[in-house]
Amino acid sequence: AFARLNPGRPTAHRLNRAEYANAIHELLNLEIDAESLLPTDDTGYGFDNNGDVLSVSPTLLERYLSAARKISRMAIGDPALRASMEKYEVPYELKQDGRMSEALPLGSRGGAVIRHYFPADGEYVLRIRLSRTGDRANGDGGRIRGVNLRRHLDVRLDGARVQLFPVGGERFGKSTQAGAFGIGGLFQADPKQLEYETYGADAGLEVRFAATTGPHRVGISFLVEDRSEPEGVNTGTGGGSREPGVDSVVIRGPFDAKGLGDSPSRRRIFVCYPSAGGESGSLVKRAALKTGDDEETCARKILSALARRAYRRPVTEQDVARLLGIYKQARSGGGFEEGIRVALQRILVGPKFLFRVEEDPSNLPAGSVYRISDVELASRLSFFLWSTIPDEELLSLAERGKLKDPVVLEQQVRRMLRDARSAAFISNFFGQWLQLRRITELSPDVEEFPNFDENLRQAFQRETELFLESMVREDHPLKELLDADYTFVNERLAQHYGIPDVYGSSFRRVTVTDVNRRGLLGHGSILSLTSYPLRTSVVLRGVWLLTNILATPPPAPPANVPNLKERGEDGGIVSVRQQMEIHRKNPVCASCHLRMDPLGFALENFDAIGKWRNTEGSENTPIDSSGTLPDGTRIQGPGDLRKVLLTKSNQFATAVAERLFTYALGRGAEYYDQPFVRKIRRQAAPDYRWSSLILAVVKSEPFQMRRTLEP
């Protein structure tokens, strides 16, 4: 029945950095900073989960070994742990004039929320450094920002106050004329004032406190004293800040460690505990555990459970015996928990965890097509929608052979899309398909766009993430990516878009009444990503639309393409449209630009940071957003462009289906895959809802089948 099918053959797939971090969290209930442990992954066909580019080098294996060593110690703990230091820096460009997080108190301003892992029960020291007016990157300390203002700095652990510091407002000497921006100008002539403004104002911002083992939330913020300055109002639109801010936070410890405590990761690992296991420093709450087993029996239970989840399949006696041998060797020199830790470390560096390997049945001839096993299907499904290993429910169904049932499979897909772990799909699929990960690289010219700041950059990213999450979770039709009449904004972004009556740093869903701003094409993230630092780019925006919406990417530009000429033949400054008309006179360039330019020109009313404008340049030249498509259709502005794109729903659905196919399979879509891509599109028609598209991918032959190795 499968003779003429060619579902392809994905290569052995190393877990990429995001998948590794998520798998550790699912396996051990432990959050890790994967960016500090592992290098950036390469990409293939637009995604970093492409098995063909996820190579392994000796250097990378060393990084994995180092990561496994650190993670196993964090998860189980080390009774002999020495005090260590962790420094958290707040982005220098981030304005701290408003409430920075919903996890901080109402009425607060500035500061940061830090997720810190405390490795043992004990005491810790937290030290805060305030923001300076100088450039941190250049080592220019400058003076403490906003030191003339009287504020209270609030420090909290999991929402409970640890300390309240008075900050700023000290006066030394006689009053003189205030300096620029109200910073340090009142008493500059007095040496004590200069000393206070340089380092004295934050010299005492240190507190010692007790914390238990595991992850905790540290919140730091300034409490507003002046009731005429309510939270969320007048947070500004860029530029400098006269408010105090937090530059960095250092956490040191543990001191006077009292044991390893009852952390979430220890509860996940120790499903039992030996009756004779009264080891020093081991304070896990054994009332919640099965006790009374001898050590080896308990070790077998622990390692079997860990290996089953890590390997994504039932474990064999050989799997367990190998791990028990490692446990016994480490146990002889370090105790029960050390034996478990070393065996866990071995699991985390083993190929059965680091690689997604699908083994061909031994009884099939070379080149045969076969349906993969349920446990392999569960793994494909969990890495597609969650970027992590299967959870207990999914793995248990697969082990019982239930996942091949189409009804059960659909139930699981819908459950997984509703689950919070599907946020990884939003981040990793959309972040790469729509290039949203590049938002951190945006660098608009500071003179041309003085109102662009780190707060606006983060708002761009958060708006689009929330919008896409709502699209998938609420199962909207695909077309609403382009014409949805709602978005998510906070005060900073609402000001940028000209949306009234939005206050505070929290994002909320709002109705978009301006038809030009509807859908993704009105998002500052997309408009900024398709622009240059100094100006918009008709070409970048046109290419983005052709590639991501219309599934007709243009060819790469020929070599030695000349730059746009900013002056005409008479030497005068010309508009972007005039520059493009001069450029199109080159016959080598004309054919592609006939397709790209009308699409890009339709978005010209949005500047390089997504703000609406009616004129451009120093001479205030009126924006001309008109264009003629290759089929003769005339369009004017974003509204007309959106109407045209909505008539191309089949092309849009094909583009999305191919991107989903590529991401789900972890390999490029080849010529022999095109019938499957078209079938996915047809099965999701006519509404092309996200659940329909994703289910069509999951039910496709390439997702559920595989070809054995050719001779």
PDB file of C-alpha atoms in Angstrom, residues 427-674:
ATOM      1  CA  SER A 427       8.186  31.393  20.103  1.00  0.00           C
ATOM      2  CA  ASN A 428      10.117  28.935  17.959  1.00  0.00           C
ATOM      3  CA  PHE A 429       7.905  28.505  14.898  1.00  0.00           C
ATOM      4  CA  PHE A 430       6.598  32.034  14.476  1.00  0.00           C
ATOM      5  CA  GLY A 431       9.791  33.561  15.825  1.00  0.00           C
ATOM      6  CA  GLN A 432      11.734  32.041  12.935  1.00  0.00           C
ATOM      7  CA  TRP A 433       9.103  31.966  10.172  1.00  0.00           C
ATOM      8  CA  LEU A 434       8.260  35.652  10.635  1.00  0.00           C
ATOM      9  CA  GLN A 435      11.846  36.507  11.718  1.00  0.00           C
ATOM     10  CA  LEU A 436      10.624  37.887  15.058  1.00  0.00           C
ATOM     11  CA  ARG A 437      13.763  36.649  16.797  1.00  0.00           C
ATOM     12  CA  ARG A 438      15.640  39.406  14.985  1.00  0.00           C
ATOM     13  CA  ILE A 439      13.840  42.109  16.961  1.00  0.00           C
ATOM     14  CA  THR A 440      16.741  42.137  19.420  1.00  0.00           C
ATOM     15  CA  GLU A 441      19.007  43.153  16.528  1.00  0.00           C
ATOM     16  CA  LEU A 442      16.997  46.262  15.605  1.00  0.00           C
ATOM     17  CA  SER A 443      19.131  49.398  15.677  1.00  0.00           C
ATOM     18  CA  PRO A 444      17.204  52.369  14.248  1.00  0.00           C
ATOM     19  CA  ASP A 445      19.306  55.502  13.894  1.00  0.00           C
ATOM     20  CA  VAL A 446      19.103  57.454  17.166  1.00  0.00           C
ATOM     21  CA  GLU A 447      19.094  60.840  15.446  1.00  0.00           C
ATOM     22  CA  GLU A 448      16.473  59.899  12.890  1.00  0.00           C
ATOM     23  CA  PHE A 449      14.286  58.061  15.425  1.00  0.00           C
ATOM     24  CA  PRO A 450      15.002  59.535  18.885  1.00  0.00           C
ATOM     25  CA  ASN A 451      11.802  58.079  20.351  1.00  0.00           C
ATOM     26  CA  PHE A 452      12.861  54.484  19.740  1.00  0.00           C
ATOM     27  CA  ASP A 453      14.097  52.830  22.933  1.00  0.00           C
ATOM     28  CA  GLU A 454      14.396  49.438  24.574  1.00  0.00           C
ATOM     29  CA  ASN A 455      10.885  49.710  26.000  1.00  0.00           C
ATOM     30  CA  LEU A 456       9.415  50.140  22.521  1.00  0.00           C
ATOM     31  CA  ARG A 457      11.499  47.265  21.170  1.00  0.00           C
ATOM     32  CA  GLN A 458      10.190  44.964  23.913  1.00  0.00           C
ATOM     33  CA  ALA A 459       6.642  46.215  23.342  1.00  0.00           C
ATOM     34  CA  PHE A 460       6.905  45.395  19.620  1.00  0.00           C
ATOM     35  CA  GLN A 461       7.919  41.847  20.463  1.00  0.00           C
ATOM     36  CA  ARG A 462       5.330  41.314  23.185  1.00  0.00           C
ATOM     37  CA  GLU A 463       2.466  42.640  21.044  1.00  0.00           C
ATOM     38  CA  THR A 464       3.159  40.194  18.240  1.00  0.00           C
ATOM     39  CA  GLU A 465       3.726  37.259  20.614  1.00  0.00           C
ATOM     40  CA  LEU A 466       0.399  37.855  22.372  1.00  0.00           C
ATOM     41  CA  PHE A 467      -1.364  38.342  19.047  1.00  0.00           C
ATOM     42  CA  LEU A 468      -0.010  35.091  17.595  1.00  0.00           C
ATOM     43  CA  GLU A 469      -0.753  33.219  20.820  1.00  0.00           C
ATOM     44  CA  SER A 470      -4.377  34.363  20.629  1.00  0.00           C
ATOM     45  CA  MET A 471      -4.551  33.282  16.975  1.00  0.00           C
ATOM     46  CA  VAL A 472      -3.493  29.711  17.811  1.00  0.00           C
ATOM     47  CA  ARG A 473      -5.156  29.270  21.223  1.00  0.00           C
ATOM     48  CA  GLU A 474      -8.483  30.716  20.031  1.00  0.00           C
ATOM     49  CA  ASP A 475      -8.191  28.850  16.723  1.00  0.00           C
ATOM     50  CA  HIS A 476      -8.760  31.804  14.411  1.00  0.00           C
ATOM     51  CA  PRO A 477      -8.831  31.464  10.615  1.00  0.00           C
ATOM     52  CA  LEU A 478      -5.497  32.089   8.930  1.00  0.00           C
ATOM     53  CA  LYS A 479      -6.750  35.231   7.191  1.00  0.00           C
ATOM     54  CA  GLU A 480      -7.059  36.996  10.537  1.00  0.00           C
ATOM     55  CA  LEU A 481      -3.283  37.227  10.680  1.00  0.00           C
ATOM     56  CA  LEU A 482      -3.830  39.941   8.083  1.00  0.00           C
ATOM     57  CA  ASP A 483      -7.150  41.544   9.009  1.00  0.00           C
ATOM     58  CA  ALA A 484      -7.793  40.988  12.735  1.00  0.00           C
ATOM     59  CA  ASP A 485      -9.506  43.995  14.284  1.00  0.00           C
ATOM     60  CA  TYR A 486      -7.681  43.694  17.595  1.00  0.00           C
ATOM     61  CA  THR A 487      -4.179  43.733  19.013  1.00  0.00           C
ATOM     62  CA  PHE A 488      -2.373  43.930  22.367  1.00  0.00           C
ATOM     63  CA  VAL A 489      -0.763  47.137  23.621  1.00  0.00           C
ATOM     64  CA  ASN A 490       0.545  48.841  26.729  1.00  0.00           C
ATOM     65  CA  GLU A 491       0.739  52.601  27.215  1.00  0.00           C
ATOM     66  CA  ARG A 492       4.098  52.947  25.488  1.00  0.00           C
ATOM     67  CA  LEU A 493       2.958  51.117  22.356  1.00  0.00           C
ATOM     68  CA  ALA A 494      -0.478  52.744  22.332  1.00  0.00           C
ATOM     69  CA  GLN A 495       1.171  56.170  22.275  1.00  0.00           C
ATOM     70  CA  HIS A 496       3.336  55.058  19.363  1.00  0.00           C
ATOM     71  CA  TYR A 497       0.288  53.858  17.423  1.00  0.00           C
ATOM     72  CA  GLY A 498      -1.929  56.786  18.398  1.00  0.00           C
ATOM     73  CA  ILE A 499      -4.402  54.613  20.334  1.00  0.00           C
ATOM     74  CA  PRO A 500      -6.008  56.688  23.150  1.00  0.00           C
ATOM     75  CA  ASP A 501      -6.915  55.848  26.748  1.00  0.00           C
ATOM     76  CA  VAL A 502      -4.350  53.125  27.410  1.00  0.00           C
ATOM     77  CA  TYR A 503      -2.324  53.553  30.614  1.00  0.00           C
ATOM     78  CA  GLY A 504       0.299  51.501  32.399  1.00  0.00           C
ATOM     79  CA  SER A 505       2.904  48.939  31.426  1.00  0.00           C
ATOM     80  CA  SER A 506       0.537  45.948  31.353  1.00  0.00           C
ATOM     81  CA  PHE A 507      -0.589  44.702  27.951  1.00  0.00           C
ATOM     82  CA  ARG A 508      -4.286  44.487  27.236  1.00  0.00           C
ATOM     83  CA  ARG A 509      -6.411  43.524  24.236  1.00  0.00           C
ATOM     84  CA  VAL A 510      -7.813  46.516  22.356  1.00  0.00           C
ATOM     85  CA  THR A 511      -9.983  46.959  19.282  1.00  0.00           C
ATOM     86  CA  VAL A 512      -8.160  48.426  16.290  1.00  0.00           C
ATOM     87  CA  THR A 513     -10.437  50.990  14.648  1.00  0.00           C
ATOM     88  CA  ASP A 514      -7.845  52.193  12.125  1.00  0.00           C
ATOM     89  CA  VAL A 515      -8.113  49.796   9.164  1.00  0.00           C
ATOM     90  CA  ASN A 516      -4.525  50.610   8.180  1.00  0.00           C
ATOM     91  CA  ARG A 517      -3.228  49.190  11.472  1.00  0.00           C
ATOM     92  CA  ARG A 518      -5.075  45.852  11.371  1.00  0.00           C
ATOM     93  CA  GLY A 519      -3.279  42.510  11.412  1.00  0.00           C
ATOM     94  CA  LEU A 520       0.423  41.734  11.263  1.00  0.00           C
ATOM     95  CA  LEU A 521       1.076  44.357   8.590  1.00  0.00           C
ATOM     96  CA  GLY A 522       0.295  47.046  11.167  1.00  0.00           C
ATOM     97  CA  HIS A 523       2.645  45.661  13.816  1.00  0.00           C
ATOM     98  CA  GLY A 524       5.741  47.685  14.629  1.00  0.00           C
ATOM     99  CA  SER A 525       7.729  44.449  14.861  1.00  0.00           C
ATOM    100  CA  ILE A 526       7.150  43.453  11.224  1.00  0.00           C
ATOM    101  CA  LEU A 527       7.478  47.009   9.904  1.00  0.00           C
ATOM    102  CA  SER A 528      10.766  47.577  11.758  1.00  0.00           C
ATOM    103  CA  LEU A 529      12.240  44.220  10.770  1.00  0.00           C
ATOM    104  CA  THR A 530      11.643  45.084   7.119  1.00  0.00           C
ATOM    105  CA  SER A 531      13.362  48.475   7.301  1.00  0.00           C
ATOM    106  CA  TYR A 532      16.876  49.862   7.401  1.00  0.00           C
ATOM    107  CA  PRO A 533      18.236  51.858  10.373  1.00  0.00           C
ATOM    108  CA  LEU A 534      17.741  55.188   8.565  1.00  0.00           C
ATOM    109  CA  ARG A 535      14.722  54.554   6.365  1.00  0.00           C
ATOM    110  CA  THR A 536      12.041  52.176   5.205  1.00  0.00           C
ATOM    111  CA  SER A 537      12.758  49.587   2.529  1.00  0.00           C
ATOM    112  CA  VAL A 538      10.247  48.973  -0.225  1.00  0.00           C
ATOM    113  CA  VAL A 539      12.312  45.964  -1.291  1.00  0.00           C
ATOM    114  CA  LEU A 540      12.600  44.314   2.148  1.00  0.00           C
ATOM    115  CA  ARG A 541       8.884  44.701   2.771  1.00  0.00           C
ATOM    116  CA  GLY A 542       8.014  43.423  -0.694  1.00  0.00           C
ATOM    117  CA  VAL A 543      10.304  40.401  -0.341  1.00  0.00           C
ATOM    118  CA  TRP A 544       8.847  39.626   3.090  1.00  0.00           C
ATOM    119  CA  LEU A 545       5.317  39.588   1.654  1.00  0.00           C
ATOM    120  CA  LEU A 546       6.246  37.542  -1.415  1.00  0.00           C
ATOM    121  CA  THR A 547       8.080  34.978   0.705  1.00  0.00           C
ATOM    122  CA  ASN A 548       5.890  34.645   3.796  1.00  0.00           C
ATOM    123  CA  ILE A 549       2.401  35.461   2.523  1.00  0.00           C
ATOM    124  CA  LEU A 550       2.334  34.656  -1.200  1.00  0.00           C
ATOM    125  CA  ALA A 551       4.731  31.663  -1.252  1.00  0.00           C
ATOM    126  CA  THR A 552       6.569  33.129  -4.265  1.00  0.00           C
ATOM    127  CA  PRO A 553       9.984  34.214  -2.974  1.00  0.00           C
ATOM    128  CA  PRO A 554      12.006  36.200  -5.506  1.00  0.00           C
ATOM    129  CA  PRO A 555      15.427  34.954  -6.616  1.00  0.00           C
ATOM    130  CA  ALA A 556      18.545  36.283  -4.931  1.00  0.00           C
ATOM    131  CA  PRO A 557      19.652  39.647  -6.362  1.00  0.00           C
ATOM    132  CA  PRO A 558      22.385  39.510  -9.010  1.00  0.00           C
ATOM    133  CA  ALA A 559      25.944  40.393  -8.070  1.00  0.00           C
ATOM    134  CA  ASN A 560      27.103  44.012  -8.080  1.00  0.00           C
ATOM    135  CA  VAL A 561      23.630  45.541  -7.824  1.00  0.00           C
ATOM    136  CA  PRO A 562      24.172  49.315  -7.506  1.00  0.00           C
ATOM    137  CA  ASN A 563      22.970  51.173  -4.422  1.00  0.00           C
ATOM    138  CA  LEU A 564      19.963  53.446  -4.671  1.00  0.00           C
ATOM    139  CA  LYS A 565      20.845  56.947  -5.821  1.00  0.00           C
ATOM    140  CA  GLU A 566      19.729  59.527  -3.285  1.00  0.00           C
ATOM    141  CA  ARG A 567      20.096  62.378  -5.806  1.00  0.00           C
ATOM    142  CA  GLY A 568      18.664  62.769  -9.273  1.00  0.00           C
ATOM    143  CA  GLU A 569      20.432  63.803 -12.460  1.00  0.00           C
ATOM    144  CA  ASP A 570      20.039  67.465 -11.485  1.00  0.00           C
ATOM    145  CA  GLY A 571      21.736  66.820  -8.126  1.00  0.00           C
ATOM    146  CA  GLY A 572      18.574  67.301  -6.098  1.00  0.00           C
ATOM    147  CA  ILE A 573      17.406  64.977  -3.303  1.00  0.00           C
ATOM    148  CA  VAL A 574      14.854  62.460  -4.550  1.00  0.00           C
ATOM    149  CA  SER A 575      12.206  60.467  -2.685  1.00  0.00           C
ATOM    150  CA  VAL A 576      12.369  56.720  -2.112  1.00  0.00           C
ATOM    151  CA  ARG A 577       9.858  56.213  -4.936  1.00  0.00           C
ATOM    152  CA  GLN A 578      12.017  58.253  -7.314  1.00  0.00           C
ATOM    153  CA  GLN A 579      15.100  56.310  -6.222  1.00  0.00           C
ATOM    154  CA  MET A 580      13.332  53.040  -7.026  1.00  0.00           C
ATOM    155  CA  GLU A 581      12.206  54.328 -10.434  1.00  0.00           C
ATOM    156  CA  ILE A 582      15.819  55.176 -11.291  1.00  0.00           C
ATOM    157  CA  HIS A 583      16.899  51.738 -10.048  1.00  0.00           C
ATOM    158  CA  ARG A 584      14.281  49.923 -12.157  1.00  0.00           C
ATOM    159  CA  LYS A 585      15.704  51.401 -15.343  1.00  0.00           C
ATOM    160  CA  ASN A 586      18.351  48.693 -15.039  1.00  0.00           C
ATOM    161  CA  PRO A 587      16.777  45.809 -17.047  1.00  0.00           C
ATOM    162  CA  VAL A 588      18.511  43.229 -14.829  1.00  0.00           C
ATOM    163  CA  CYS A 589      16.586  44.556 -11.827  1.00  0.00           C
ATOM    164  CA  ALA A 590      13.264  45.455 -13.425  1.00  0.00           C
ATOM    165  CA  SER A 591      11.531  42.053 -13.557  1.00  0.00           C
ATOM    166  CA  CYS A 592      11.747  41.315  -9.830  1.00  0.00           C
ATOM    167  CA  HIS A 593      10.989  44.875  -8.767  1.00  0.00           C
ATOM    168  CA  LEU A 594       7.748  44.845 -10.742  1.00  0.00           C
ATOM    169  CA  ARG A 595       6.534  42.223  -8.240  1.00  0.00           C
ATOM    170  CA  MET A 596       8.160  43.521  -5.049  1.00  0.00           C
ATOM    171  CA  ASP A 597       7.862  47.276  -5.240  1.00  0.00           C
ATOM    172  CA  PRO A 598       4.060  47.748  -5.410  1.00  0.00           C
ATOM    173  CA  LEU A 599       3.690  45.620  -2.269  1.00  0.00           C
ATOM    174  CA  GLY A 600       6.368  47.575  -0.421  1.00  0.00           C
ATOM    175  CA  PHE A 601       5.096  50.982  -1.543  1.00  0.00           C
ATOM    176  CA  ALA A 602       1.653  50.172  -0.120  1.00  0.00           C
ATOM    177  CA  LEU A 603       3.262  50.208   3.355  1.00  0.00           C
ATOM    178  CA  GLU A 604       5.252  53.435   2.879  1.00  0.00           C
ATOM    179  CA  ASN A 605       2.988  55.393   5.225  1.00  0.00           C
ATOM    180  CA  PHE A 606       4.603  53.397   8.042  1.00  0.00           C
ATOM    181  CA  ASP A 607       8.090  54.673   8.830  1.00  0.00           C
ATOM    182  CA  ALA A 608      11.083  52.518   9.778  1.00  0.00           C
ATOM    183  CA  ILE A 609       9.773  52.005  13.328  1.00  0.00           C
ATOM    184  CA  GLY A 610       6.147  51.471  12.321  1.00  0.00           C
ATOM    185  CA  LYS A 611       4.808  54.944  13.063  1.00  0.00           C
ATOM    186  CA  TRP A 612       2.218  56.378  10.680  1.00  0.00           C
ATOM    187  CA  ARG A 613       3.343  59.330   8.554  1.00  0.00           C
ATOM    188  CA  ASN A 614       1.975  61.338   5.661  1.00  0.00           C
ATOM    189  CA  THR A 615       5.249  62.919   4.516  1.00  0.00           C
ATOM    190  CA  GLU A 616       8.902  61.876   4.341  1.00  0.00           C
ATOM    191  CA  GLY A 617      12.319  63.529   4.424  1.00  0.00           C
ATOM    192  CA  SER A 618      13.465  66.984   5.439  1.00  0.00           C
ATOM    193  CA  GLU A 619      11.419  68.521   2.644  1.00  0.00           C
ATOM    194  CA  ASN A 620       8.211  66.819   3.870  1.00  0.00           C
ATOM    195  CA  THR A 621       7.524  65.151   0.539  1.00  0.00           C
ATOM    196  CA  PRO A 622       4.004  63.648   0.551  1.00  0.00           C
ATOM    197  CA  ILE A 623       3.980  59.854   0.773  1.00  0.00           C
ATOM    198  CA  ASP A 624       2.793  58.111  -2.388  1.00  0.00           C
ATOM    199  CA  SER A 625       1.660  54.621  -1.366  1.00  0.00           C
ATOM    200  CA  SER A 626       0.126  53.706  -4.709  1.00  0.00           C
ATOM    201  CA  GLY A 627       1.262  50.930  -7.009  1.00  0.00           C
ATOM    202  CA  THR A 628       0.262  48.652  -9.846  1.00  0.00           C
ATOM    203  CA  LEU A 629       0.548  44.892  -9.459  1.00  0.00           C
ATOM    204  CA  PRO A 630       1.790  42.740 -12.374  1.00  0.00           C
ATOM    205  CA  ASP A 631      -1.820  41.780 -13.206  1.00  0.00           C
ATOM    206  CA  GLY A 632      -2.759  45.453 -13.553  1.00  0.00           C
ATOM    207  CA  THR A 633      -4.519  45.815 -10.186  1.00  0.00           C
ATOM    208  CA  ARG A 634      -4.090  49.309  -8.704  1.00  0.00           C
ATOM    209  CA  ILE A 635      -3.584  49.538  -4.936  1.00  0.00           C
ATOM    210  CA  GLN A 636      -3.276  52.491  -2.580  1.00  0.00           C
ATOM    211  CA  GLY A 637      -2.040  52.016   0.973  1.00  0.00           C
ATOM    212  CA  PRO A 638      -2.274  49.192   3.531  1.00  0.00           C
ATOM    213  CA  GLY A 639      -6.045  48.791   3.221  1.00  0.00           C
ATOM    214  CA  ASP A 640      -5.954  47.995  -0.491  1.00  0.00           C
ATOM    215  CA  LEU A 641      -2.915  45.757  -0.031  1.00  0.00           C
ATOM    216  CA  ARG A 642      -4.718  43.746   2.623  1.00  0.00           C
ATOM    217  CA  LYS A 643      -7.765  43.280   0.383  1.00  0.00           C
ATOM    218  CA  VAL A 644      -5.570  41.947  -2.431  1.00  0.00           C
ATOM    219  CA  LEU A 645      -3.695  39.576  -0.113  1.00  0.00           C
ATOM    220  CA  LEU A 646      -6.966  38.196   1.256  1.00  0.00           C
ATOM    221  CA  THR A 647      -7.957  37.152  -2.270  1.00  0.00           C
ATOM    222  CA  LYS A 648      -4.790  35.018  -2.359  1.00  0.00           C
ATOM    223  CA  SER A 649      -5.863  32.753   0.502  1.00  0.00           C
ATOM    224  CA  ASN A 650      -4.724  29.570  -1.261  1.00  0.00           C
ATOM    225  CA  GLN A 651      -1.240  30.981  -1.801  1.00  0.00           C
ATOM    226  CA  PHE A 652      -1.066  32.162   1.806  1.00  0.00           C
ATOM    227  CA  ALA A 653      -2.241  28.778   3.094  1.00  0.00           C
ATOM    228  CA  THR A 654       0.342  27.026   0.913  1.00  0.00           C
ATOM    229  CA  ALA A 655       3.104  29.214   2.329  1.00  0.00           C
ATOM    230  CA  VAL A 656       2.025  28.454   5.895  1.00  0.00           C
ATOM    231  CA  ALA A 657       1.534  24.736   5.207  1.00  0.00           C
ATOM    232  CA  GLU A 658       5.053  24.417   3.805  1.00  0.00           C
ATOM    233  CA  ARG A 659       6.558  26.313   6.740  1.00  0.00           C
ATOM    234  CA  LEU A 660       4.651  24.143   9.239  1.00  0.00           C
ATOM    235  CA  PHE A 661       5.703  21.002   7.360  1.00  0.00           C
ATOM    236  CA  THR A 662       9.371  22.037   7.420  1.00  0.00           C
ATOM    237  CA  TYR A 663       9.294  22.904  11.125  1.00  0.00           C
ATOM    238  CA  ALA A 664       7.334  19.792  12.166  1.00  0.00           C
ATOM    239  CA  LEU A 665       9.575  17.343  10.279  1.00  0.00           C
ATOM    240  CA  GLY A 666      12.857  19.059  11.119  1.00  0.00           C
ATOM    241  CA  ARG A 667      13.929  18.899   7.472  1.00  0.00           C
ATOM    242  CA  GLY A 668      13.436  20.876   4.286  1.00  0.00           C
ATOM    243  CA  ALA A 669      10.400  20.380   2.065  1.00  0.00           C
ATOM    244  CA  GLU A 670      11.726  18.699  -1.091  1.00  0.00           C
ATOM    245  CA  TYR A 671      10.145  18.379  -4.530  1.00  0.00           C
ATOM    246  CA  TYR A 672       8.590  15.013  -3.619  1.00  0.00           C
ATOM    247  CA  ASP A 673       6.926  16.631  -0.588  1.00  0.00           C
ATOM    248  CA  GLN A 674       4.876  19.136  -2.606  1.00  0.00           C
TER     249      GLN A 674
END
